[in-house]
Coordinates of C-alpha atoms and ligand atoms in Angstrom, one line a residue:
M1 CA -3.1 28.4 18.9
K2 CA 0.2 27.2 20.5
H3 CA 3.5 27.7 18.7
T4 CA 6.7 25.6 18.4
K5 CA 10.0 26.9 17.1
V6 CA 12.2 24.4 15.3
I7 CA 15.8 25.1 14.3
M8 CA 18.0 22.9 12.2
D9 CA 21.1 23.4 10.0
K10 CA 22.3 21.3 7.1
D11 CA 25.8 21.3 8.5
F12 CA 24.8 20.2 12.0
Q13 CA 24.3 16.5 11.5
V14 CA 23.5 13.7 13.9
S15 CA 24.4 10.9 11.6
R16 CA 23.6 9.2 8.3
I17 CA 20.6 6.8 9.0
D18 CA 21.3 3.1 9.0
R19 CA 18.3 1.7 7.1
R20 CA 18.2 -1.2 9.4
I21 CA 16.5 0.9 12.0
Y22 CA 13.3 0.2 10.1
G23 CA 13.6 -3.5 10.7
S24 CA 10.9 -5.8 12.2
F25 CA 10.4 -9.2 13.8
I26 CA 8.7 -12.5 13.2
E27 CA 8.6 -14.9 16.1
H28 CA 7.1 -18.4 16.2
L29 CA 4.3 -17.1 18.3
G30 CA 0.5 -17.0 17.9
R31 CA -0.5 -16.6 14.3
A32 CA 2.6 -14.7 13.1
V33 CA 4.2 -17.6 11.1
Y34 CA 1.2 -19.9 10.8
Q35 CA -1.8 -18.1 9.2
G36 CA 0.2 -14.8 9.1
I37 CA 3.0 -15.4 6.6
Y38 CA 2.3 -19.1 5.9
Q39 CA -1.1 -20.7 5.2
P40 CA -1.0 -23.5 2.7
G41 CA -4.5 -24.2 1.3
S42 CA -5.5 -20.5 1.7
P43 CA -6.7 -18.8 -1.6
F44 CA -3.9 -16.3 -0.9
A45 CA -1.1 -19.0 -0.7
D46 CA 1.7 -19.2 -3.3
E47 CA 3.3 -22.5 -4.4
Q48 CA 5.2 -22.7 -1.1
G49 CA 2.3 -21.9 1.1
F50 CA 3.3 -18.3 1.8
R51 CA 0.5 -15.7 1.9
K52 CA 0.9 -13.4 -1.1
D53 CA -1.4 -10.7 0.3
T54 CA 0.8 -10.5 3.5
L55 CA 3.9 -10.5 1.3
E56 CA 2.6 -7.5 -0.6
L57 CA 2.1 -5.4 2.5
V58 CA 5.5 -6.5 3.9
K59 CA 7.1 -5.4 0.6
E60 CA 5.2 -2.1 0.8
L61 CA 6.8 -1.6 4.3
N62 CA 10.1 -2.3 2.8
V63 CA 11.6 -3.6 6.0
P64 CA 15.4 -4.1 5.5
V65 CA 15.8 -6.8 8.1
V66 CA 13.5 -9.3 10.0
R67 CA 14.5 -10.8 13.3
Y68 CA 13.7 -14.6 13.6
P69 CA 12.6 -17.0 15.2
G70 CA 12.2 -15.3 18.6
G71 CA 11.9 -13.8 21.1
N72 CA 11.2 -16.0 24.1
F73 CA 10.5 -18.9 21.8
V74 CA 14.2 -19.1 20.7
S75 CA 15.4 -19.9 24.2
G76 CA 13.8 -23.4 24.0
Y77 CA 14.1 -24.0 20.3
K78 CA 16.1 -26.7 18.4
W79 CA 16.7 -25.3 14.9
E80 CA 17.3 -28.9 13.7
D81 CA 13.6 -29.7 14.3
G82 CA 12.7 -27.2 11.5
V83 CA 14.9 -28.4 8.7
G84 CA 14.8 -31.5 6.3
P85 CA 11.7 -33.3 5.1
K86 CA 8.5 -31.8 6.6
E87 CA 7.0 -35.2 7.3
D88 CA 9.9 -36.1 9.6
R89 CA 9.7 -32.9 11.7
P90 CA 8.7 -33.3 15.3
K91 CA 5.8 -31.5 17.0
R92 CA 7.2 -29.9 20.2
I93 CA 5.9 -28.1 23.2
D94 CA 6.9 -24.4 23.2
L95 CA 7.2 -23.6 26.9
A96 CA 7.7 -19.9 26.3
W97 CA 4.1 -19.5 25.0
S98 CA 2.5 -22.8 26.2
V99 CA 1.6 -23.9 22.7
V100 CA 2.5 -26.7 20.3
E101 CA 5.1 -25.9 17.6
T102 CA 4.7 -28.1 14.5
N103 CA 8.0 -27.1 12.8
E104 CA 6.3 -26.9 9.4
V105 CA 8.3 -23.7 8.9
G106 CA 11.9 -23.6 9.8
L107 CA 15.0 -21.5 8.9
N108 CA 15.1 -22.7 5.2
E109 CA 11.5 -21.8 4.5
F110 CA 11.9 -18.5 6.4
S111 CA 15.0 -17.6 4.3
D112 CA 12.9 -18.3 1.2
W113 CA 10.1 -16.0 2.6
A114 CA 12.7 -13.3 3.4
K115 CA 13.9 -13.4 -0.2
K116 CA 10.3 -13.0 -1.5
A117 CA 9.8 -10.1 0.9
N118 CA 13.1 -8.4 -0.2
T119 CA 14.5 -8.4 3.3
D120 CA 17.4 -9.9 5.3
V121 CA 17.2 -12.3 8.1
M122 CA 18.5 -11.3 11.6
M123 CA 18.9 -14.7 13.2
A124 CA 18.6 -15.3 17.0
I125 CA 20.5 -18.1 18.6
N126 CA 19.2 -20.2 21.5
L127 CA 21.5 -19.4 24.5
G128 CA 18.8 -20.4 27.0
T129 CA 18.8 -24.3 26.8
R130 CA 21.7 -24.5 24.4
G131 CA 25.3 -23.3 24.1
V132 CA 28.4 -22.8 22.1
A133 CA 28.3 -26.1 20.2
E134 CA 24.8 -25.7 18.8
A135 CA 25.4 -22.1 17.9
M136 CA 28.5 -23.2 15.9
E137 CA 26.5 -25.9 14.1
L138 CA 23.7 -23.5 13.2
L139 CA 26.1 -20.9 11.7
E140 CA 27.9 -23.7 9.8
Y141 CA 24.6 -24.9 8.4
C142 CA 23.5 -21.4 7.4
N143 CA 26.7 -19.7 6.1
L144 CA 29.3 -22.3 5.1
D145 CA 29.5 -23.1 1.4
Q146 CA 30.2 -26.8 1.3
G147 CA 32.4 -29.7 2.4
T148 CA 31.5 -29.9 6.1
H149 CA 28.8 -31.9 7.9
Y150 CA 26.3 -29.1 8.4
S151 CA 26.9 -27.3 5.1
E152 CA 26.4 -30.6 3.2
L153 CA 23.2 -31.3 5.3
R154 CA 21.8 -28.0 4.1
K155 CA 22.5 -29.0 0.6
Q156 CA 20.8 -32.4 1.1
H157 CA 17.8 -30.4 2.4
G158 CA 17.6 -28.7 -1.0
Y159 CA 19.5 -25.5 -0.3
P160 CA 22.8 -25.6 -2.4
E161 CA 23.6 -22.0 -1.7
P162 CA 24.5 -20.7 1.8
H163 CA 22.0 -18.3 3.4
N164 CA 24.8 -15.9 4.2
I165 CA 23.0 -14.4 7.3
K166 CA 25.0 -11.4 8.4
L167 CA 23.3 -10.4 11.6
W168 CA 23.1 -12.7 14.7
C169 CA 21.5 -12.2 18.2
L170 CA 23.3 -14.0 21.0
G171 CA 20.2 -15.2 22.7
N172 CA 17.1 -13.2 23.8
E173 CA 16.3 -11.2 26.9
M174 CA 18.7 -13.3 29.0
D175 CA 18.3 -10.9 31.9
G176 CA 14.6 -11.8 32.3
P177 CA 13.6 -14.2 35.0
W178 CA 10.8 -15.4 32.6
Q179 CA 13.4 -16.5 30.0
I180 CA 14.0 -20.2 29.6
G181 CA 17.6 -20.6 30.8
H182 CA 17.7 -17.1 32.3
K183 CA 21.2 -16.2 33.5
T184 CA 23.1 -13.7 35.7
A185 CA 25.0 -11.0 33.9
E186 CA 28.3 -12.8 34.8
E187 CA 27.0 -16.1 33.4
Y188 CA 25.6 -14.6 30.2
G189 CA 28.5 -12.3 29.6
R190 CA 31.0 -15.2 29.6
L191 CA 28.7 -17.3 27.4
A192 CA 28.1 -14.5 25.0
N193 CA 31.9 -13.9 24.7
E194 CA 32.8 -17.5 24.2
T195 CA 30.0 -17.9 21.6
A196 CA 30.9 -14.7 19.8
K197 CA 34.6 -15.7 19.5
V198 CA 33.9 -19.0 17.8
L199 CA 31.1 -17.7 15.6
K200 CA 33.5 -15.0 14.3
G201 CA 36.1 -17.7 13.8
I202 CA 33.7 -19.6 11.5
D203 CA 32.5 -16.5 9.6
P204 CA 34.4 -13.2 10.3
T205 CA 31.9 -11.3 8.2
I206 CA 29.0 -11.6 10.6
E207 CA 27.9 -9.0 13.1
L208 CA 26.8 -9.9 16.6
V209 CA 24.3 -8.5 19.1
A210 CA 24.6 -9.2 22.8
C211 CA 21.5 -9.1 25.0
G212 CA 21.0 -5.9 27.0
S213 CA 18.1 -5.3 29.3
S214 CA 14.5 -6.3 28.5
N215 CA 13.4 -2.8 29.5
S216 CA 14.7 0.2 31.4
G217 CA 12.7 -0.8 34.5
M218 CA 14.5 -4.0 35.1
A219 CA 16.1 -4.1 38.6
T220 CA 19.4 -5.2 36.9
F221 CA 19.4 -2.5 34.2
G222 CA 22.7 -0.7 34.0
Q223 CA 24.7 -3.2 36.0
W224 CA 23.6 -5.9 33.5
E225 CA 25.0 -3.9 30.5
A226 CA 28.2 -3.0 32.2
T227 CA 28.9 -6.6 33.4
V228 CA 28.0 -8.2 30.1
L229 CA 30.1 -5.8 28.1
E230 CA 33.1 -6.2 30.5
H231 CA 33.1 -9.8 29.2
C232 CA 32.2 -9.5 25.5
Y233 CA 33.0 -5.9 24.5
D234 CA 35.8 -6.9 22.1
S235 CA 33.8 -9.7 20.4
V236 CA 30.4 -8.2 19.8
D237 CA 29.2 -5.3 17.7
Y238 CA 25.9 -4.2 19.3
I239 CA 24.0 -4.4 22.5
S240 CA 20.2 -4.9 22.4
L241 CA 17.5 -2.8 24.0
H242 CA 13.8 -3.8 24.2
T243 CA 10.7 -1.9 25.3
Y244 CA 7.0 -2.0 25.2
Y245 CA 4.5 0.6 26.4
G246 CA 0.9 0.4 27.4
D247 CA -2.0 2.5 28.5
G248 CA -3.6 0.2 31.1
D249 CA -4.7 3.3 33.1
H250 CA -6.5 5.1 30.2
D251 CA -4.3 8.1 30.7
S252 CA -3.5 9.3 27.2
E253 CA -1.3 12.2 28.2
T254 CA 1.1 9.9 30.2
F255 CA 0.9 7.2 27.5
L256 CA 1.9 9.6 24.8
A257 CA 4.9 10.7 26.8
N258 CA 6.5 7.2 27.0
N259 CA 9.1 7.9 24.3
V260 CA 10.8 10.1 26.9
D261 CA 11.7 6.8 28.6
M262 CA 12.9 5.4 25.3
D263 CA 15.1 8.5 24.8
R264 CA 16.7 8.2 28.3
F265 CA 17.1 4.4 27.9
I266 CA 19.1 4.9 24.6
T267 CA 21.2 7.7 26.2
D268 CA 22.0 5.5 29.2
V269 CA 22.9 2.4 27.2
A270 CA 25.2 4.4 24.9
N271 CA 26.9 5.9 28.0
I272 CA 27.4 2.5 29.5
C273 CA 29.0 1.2 26.2
D274 CA 31.3 4.2 26.2
Y275 CA 32.2 3.7 29.9
V276 CA 33.3 0.1 29.2
K277 CA 35.1 1.4 26.1
A278 CA 37.0 3.9 28.2
K279 CA 37.8 1.3 30.9
K280 CA 39.2 -1.1 28.3
H281 CA 41.1 1.7 26.5
S282 CA 39.4 0.4 23.4
K283 CA 39.2 2.2 20.0
K284 CA 36.1 0.2 19.0
T285 CA 32.5 1.6 19.6
V286 CA 29.7 -0.8 20.4
N287 CA 26.5 0.5 19.0
L288 CA 22.8 -0.1 19.8
S289 CA 20.3 -2.6 18.4
F290 CA 16.8 -1.7 19.6
D291 CA 15.5 -5.0 18.4
E292 CA 12.1 -5.1 20.1
W293 CA 10.0 -1.9 20.5
N294 CA 6.3 -1.3 20.3
V295 CA 3.0 -0.7 22.1
W296 CA 1.8 -3.9 23.8
Y297 CA -1.1 -4.2 26.3
H298 CA -4.5 -4.6 24.6
S299 CA -4.2 -8.4 24.5
W300 CA -2.9 -9.0 28.0
D301 CA -6.2 -10.0 29.6
H302 CA -7.3 -12.2 26.7
D303 CA -3.9 -14.0 26.7
Q304 CA -4.1 -14.9 30.4
K305 CA -7.1 -17.1 29.7
L306 CA -5.7 -19.1 26.7
E307 CA -6.0 -22.8 26.8
R308 CA -2.5 -24.5 26.9
W309 CA -0.9 -26.6 24.1
T310 CA -3.0 -25.5 21.2
Q311 CA -1.4 -24.6 17.8
A312 CA -1.2 -21.1 16.5
P313 CA -3.8 -19.5 18.8
H314 CA -4.9 -15.8 18.6
Q315 CA -2.1 -14.6 20.9
L316 CA -0.7 -11.1 21.5
E317 CA -3.2 -9.8 18.9
D318 CA -3.3 -6.2 20.0
V319 CA -5.9 -4.2 18.0
Y320 CA -4.1 -0.9 17.7
D321 CA -6.0 2.4 18.1
F322 CA -5.2 5.8 16.9
Q323 CA -3.3 6.9 20.0
D324 CA -1.0 3.9 19.6
A325 CA -0.1 5.2 16.1
L326 CA 0.8 8.5 17.7
L327 CA 3.2 6.9 20.2
V328 CA 4.7 4.7 17.5
G329 CA 5.3 7.9 15.4
S330 CA 7.0 9.5 18.4
M331 CA 9.1 6.4 19.1
L332 CA 10.3 6.5 15.5
I333 CA 11.3 10.2 15.9
T334 CA 13.2 9.2 19.1
L335 CA 15.1 6.5 17.2
L336 CA 16.0 8.9 14.4
R337 CA 17.2 11.5 16.9
H338 CA 19.6 8.8 18.1
A339 CA 20.7 7.7 14.7
D340 CA 24.4 8.1 15.7
R341 CA 24.1 5.2 18.1
V342 CA 21.0 3.2 17.1
K343 CA 22.0 1.3 14.0
I344 CA 19.4 -1.5 14.1
A345 CA 15.8 -1.5 15.4
C346 CA 12.9 -3.9 15.0
L347 CA 9.3 -3.0 15.4
A348 CA 8.0 -6.1 17.3
Q349 CA 6.4 -7.6 15.5
L350 CA 5.3 -7.7 11.9
V351 CA 2.2 -9.9 11.3
N352 CA -0.7 -10.7 13.6
V353 CA 1.3 -10.7 16.8
I354 CA 1.5 -7.1 18.2
A355 CA 1.8 -6.2 14.5
P356 CA 1.1 -3.5 11.9
I357 CA -0.3 -6.1 9.6
M358 CA -3.3 -8.4 10.4
T359 CA -4.7 -11.3 8.6
S360 CA -7.8 -13.5 8.7
D361 CA -8.8 -16.4 6.4
T362 CA -10.4 -13.8 4.1
A363 CA -8.3 -10.7 4.2
C364 CA -5.2 -8.8 5.2
W365 CA -5.2 -5.2 6.4
R366 CA -3.1 -2.4 7.9
Q367 CA -3.4 -1.4 11.6
T368 CA -3.2 2.2 12.6
T369 CA 0.5 1.8 13.6
Y370 CA 1.3 0.7 10.0
Y371 CA 1.2 4.3 8.7
P372 CA 3.8 6.1 10.8
F373 CA 6.1 3.0 10.4
W374 CA 5.6 2.8 6.6
L375 CA 6.0 6.6 5.9
T376 CA 8.9 7.2 8.3
G377 CA 10.7 4.2 6.8
K378 CA 10.0 5.3 3.2
Y379 CA 10.9 9.0 3.5
G380 CA 13.2 9.0 6.6
Q381 CA 16.3 8.4 4.5
G382 CA 19.7 10.1 4.4
I383 CA 21.0 12.3 7.2
V384 CA 19.4 13.2 10.5
L385 CA 19.9 16.9 11.3
Q386 CA 20.3 18.1 14.8
T387 CA 16.8 19.5 15.5
Q388 CA 16.3 22.0 18.2
V389 CA 12.6 22.0 19.3
D390 CA 11.3 24.8 21.5
S391 CA 7.8 23.4 22.3
P392 CA 5.2 24.3 24.9
K393 CA 5.0 21.6 27.6
Y394 CA 2.4 19.7 29.5
K395 CA 2.5 17.8 32.8
N396 CA 1.7 14.1 33.1
K397 CA 1.8 11.5 35.9
K398 CA 5.0 9.7 35.0
F399 CA 7.4 12.0 33.3
G400 CA 6.7 15.4 34.8
E401 CA 6.8 18.2 32.1
V402 CA 7.3 17.0 28.6
D403 CA 7.1 18.7 25.1
F404 CA 3.7 18.8 23.3
V405 CA 5.6 18.5 20.0
D406 CA 8.2 15.8 19.1
C407 CA 10.0 16.7 15.9
V408 CA 13.0 15.6 13.8
T409 CA 14.3 16.8 10.5
V410 CA 16.0 14.5 7.9
Y411 CA 17.9 15.6 4.9
N412 CA 17.7 13.1 2.1
D413 CA 20.7 14.0 0.1
E414 CA 19.9 11.4 -2.7
A415 CA 16.4 12.7 -3.4
D416 CA 17.4 16.2 -2.4
E417 CA 14.5 16.5 0.1
L418 CA 14.1 17.9 3.6
V419 CA 11.6 15.8 5.5
I420 CA 10.1 16.9 8.8
F421 CA 8.4 14.4 11.1
A422 CA 6.4 15.8 14.0
V423 CA 3.8 14.6 16.5
N424 CA 1.5 17.0 18.3
K425 CA 0.5 15.3 21.6
D426 CA -1.9 18.2 22.6
L427 CA -5.3 16.6 22.8
Q428 CA -7.2 19.9 22.5
E429 CA -5.2 22.5 20.6
S430 CA -3.4 22.8 17.3
N431 CA 0.2 23.9 17.3
T432 CA 2.0 25.9 14.6
I433 CA 5.6 25.0 14.0
S434 CA 7.9 27.5 12.3
L435 CA 11.2 26.4 10.8
D436 CA 13.9 28.7 9.5
L437 CA 14.8 27.0 6.2
R438 CA 18.3 28.5 6.0
Q439 CA 20.2 26.5 3.3
F440 CA 16.8 25.1 2.1
A441 CA 15.3 28.5 1.1
D442 CA 14.6 27.5 -2.5
Y443 CA 12.7 24.4 -1.5
R444 CA 8.9 24.0 -2.0
I445 CA 6.4 21.9 -0.1
I446 CA 5.9 18.6 -1.8
E447 CA 3.3 17.3 0.6
H448 CA 2.1 17.5 4.2
V449 CA 0.8 14.1 5.3
V450 CA -1.3 13.9 8.4
L451 CA -2.6 11.1 10.6
H452 CA -5.4 12.4 12.7
D453 CA -8.6 11.1 14.2
E454 CA -11.0 12.8 16.6
D455 CA -11.3 9.5 18.4
L456 CA -8.1 8.4 20.1
Y457 CA -9.5 4.9 20.4
A458 CA -10.5 4.5 16.7
V459 CA -9.2 1.2 15.1
N460 CA -8.9 -0.4 11.7
T461 CA -10.6 -3.8 11.3
E462 CA -11.3 -6.3 8.5
K463 CA -14.7 -4.7 8.1
D464 CA -13.5 -1.1 8.3
P465 CA -9.8 -1.3 7.3
M466 CA -9.4 2.4 6.4
R467 CA -11.0 4.0 9.5
V468 CA -7.7 5.5 10.4
A469 CA -5.6 6.4 7.4
P470 CA -3.4 9.3 6.3
T471 CA -4.7 12.4 4.6
T472 CA -3.0 15.5 3.2
S473 CA -3.1 19.0 4.7
A474 CA -3.0 22.4 3.0
D475 CA -2.1 24.0 6.3
S476 CA 1.6 24.6 5.6
K477 CA 3.3 27.4 3.7
I478 CA 6.8 28.8 3.0
E479 CA 7.1 32.6 3.3
N480 CA 10.3 34.6 3.5
G481 CA 12.5 31.5 4.0
T482 CA 10.4 30.2 6.9
L483 CA 8.2 27.1 6.9
T484 CA 5.0 27.5 8.9
A485 CA 2.9 24.4 9.4
V486 CA -0.2 23.8 11.4
L487 CA 0.0 20.5 13.4
K488 CA -3.6 19.5 14.2
H489 CA -4.3 18.6 17.8
K490 CA -3.4 14.9 18.4
S491 CA -1.7 14.3 15.0
W492 CA 1.3 12.7 13.4
N493 CA 2.7 14.7 10.5
M494 CA 5.3 14.4 7.7
I495 CA 6.2 17.4 5.7
R496 CA 8.3 16.9 2.6
L497 CA 10.2 19.7 1.0
G498 CA 12.1 19.6 -2.3
K499 CA 13.1 21.7 -5.3
A500 CA 10.4 20.3 -7.5
Ligands
AHR1 O1 7.6 -9.8 21.3 C1 7.0 -10.5 22.3 C2 8.0 -11.0 23.3 O2 8.4 -9.8 24.1 C3 9.2 -11.6 22.9 O3 9.1 -12.9 22.6 C4 10.2 -11.3 24.0 O4 11.5 -11.2 23.6 C5 9.6 -10.1 24.6 O5 9.5 -10.2 26.0

C-alpha cells in the first residue's frame, strides 16, 4: 500500500474561510429556473410556484450565495422584462442559448426564492448589450428604499422593502468572443470602471466583481486581467475566474489531475492582482471570485442538436458520474488551499443545468457531485491550515507528474474540530495517510466519511438515486499522537476529529 505524509500545525494558517466560497449559480438556462426551482401546477409547488422538494435540497446544501440571472444569458437580458404584472411580461428570444424566455420569473421572484432557500443573491449586470445607465437603474430598483422613480416602481410591483443585494458582477465573461457584446480588455476595463464608480455612488455598501478570464486557456488570459485592472483596480473588490473540465478522451488519470490547472490559475490571477497593486502603489488588495467552476462535457453532443426557440429545453443536463465527484472534491480542496485569496466561489450551476440537484415532474434527486459539495460546505468551516502533503506521484498526459493524494486540513475553532479532506486519485491502490496531530493530540475520530465506487462511471438517476452515496469507514485510527487513515483507491474522504 502506498503512503502519504501530511503535516499541519495549528499556528500555520492560510486564512479564515469566507463561507461564500460554497456559493452556487442559477441561470435562466434550460430547466434551471423553469421546472427546476419554479413549476406552478406541480404537486411539489408552493403558493408561489416554487418547488418545495428542490428548496429542501438547496437548504440542505446551505449555499450562502447564488449568482443570478446569468451567465451568457445576462449579456442580452433586460431586467425590466421580468418585473411587474406577469401578464404584461414579454416573451423574448434569448440569443445566448437560442431559446425563448417567458420572463415569468424575474428578479423579484428570485429574491423571494432566495429568502426561502436561506441564501443571498449575487446579481449579474448586463454589460453586453447595455451600459452604465441601465446598471444604475437596476441598482436603484433593488437597493434604494423609496422616493425615486425605480424604488417607487419596485414598491408598486409589491416589494415595499429594498432587496439590499450586496454582491454584483459587472457583466459576464466579457473576454469571450461568444459573449453577446464581447469587448476588448481596454473597452471592458473602462466600462467596468465607469459602471463601478456610479454604482458605489448609489450604494457604497455593495461589493463589485470585475470579469476576469473565462478560463486559463484563453489567448488573452493574463493580459486581460492586467489591462482590466489597470482601469478599475480602485473601484472593484474582486476579479472573477471561471473554469470547466471534461473527460472527452476517457482518460481518467488526466481528468482527475485538472485541479492542477485550477491551482495554477488561482496563483496566476492573484499574482496579476498584486502586480497591478504594486504598480499603482495601492494599499488595497483585490481578491478572487471563482464564480463559475464545475465539470461540464457530458451534454455537449446532445446540446448541439437542440431545436432552436423552444422554452426550457433539457439543456446542459450533465449526468454526473463517480469520477466527476472525485474531481469536484479535489477542486474544493484547491479552493480551500487558496482561502487567503478566493473569497467567493460558485459551483455552476445548482439545479438541472450542470447541477448537483436534478428534477423531473415526479422527483428531485442528488447527483454524485452533490456529496463532496455538501459535506465540504458543511464541515469545511473555520480556518484553513497550511497543509504539507508528501504524496507519491503519477504521470498523466496533460500535467506531467501530479500527486495521487490531494489533501487539506481545516480547523473549525467554533466546533473545536479538525477536519481533513482528501482525495486518492490512485485507480488501483489504497493509500495510507499519516498526520502528526501535534496540538490536536487529545482529539478523537468522530467519523471518516468516504465516497467510493468500483465503477468510475456509476451515476445517480431518478430510478436509482442512491447508487453513489457516502458511507463511513473504520479504517482510521489515532496512535501515539498520529492519525493513520486508509484512503481507498479512487475515493473522496472526510475525516473529522474532535474532543468528543
Ligand atoms: O454555466 C454555463 C455557462 O458557462 C455560462 O452561461 C457562461 O458564463 C459560461 O460560459
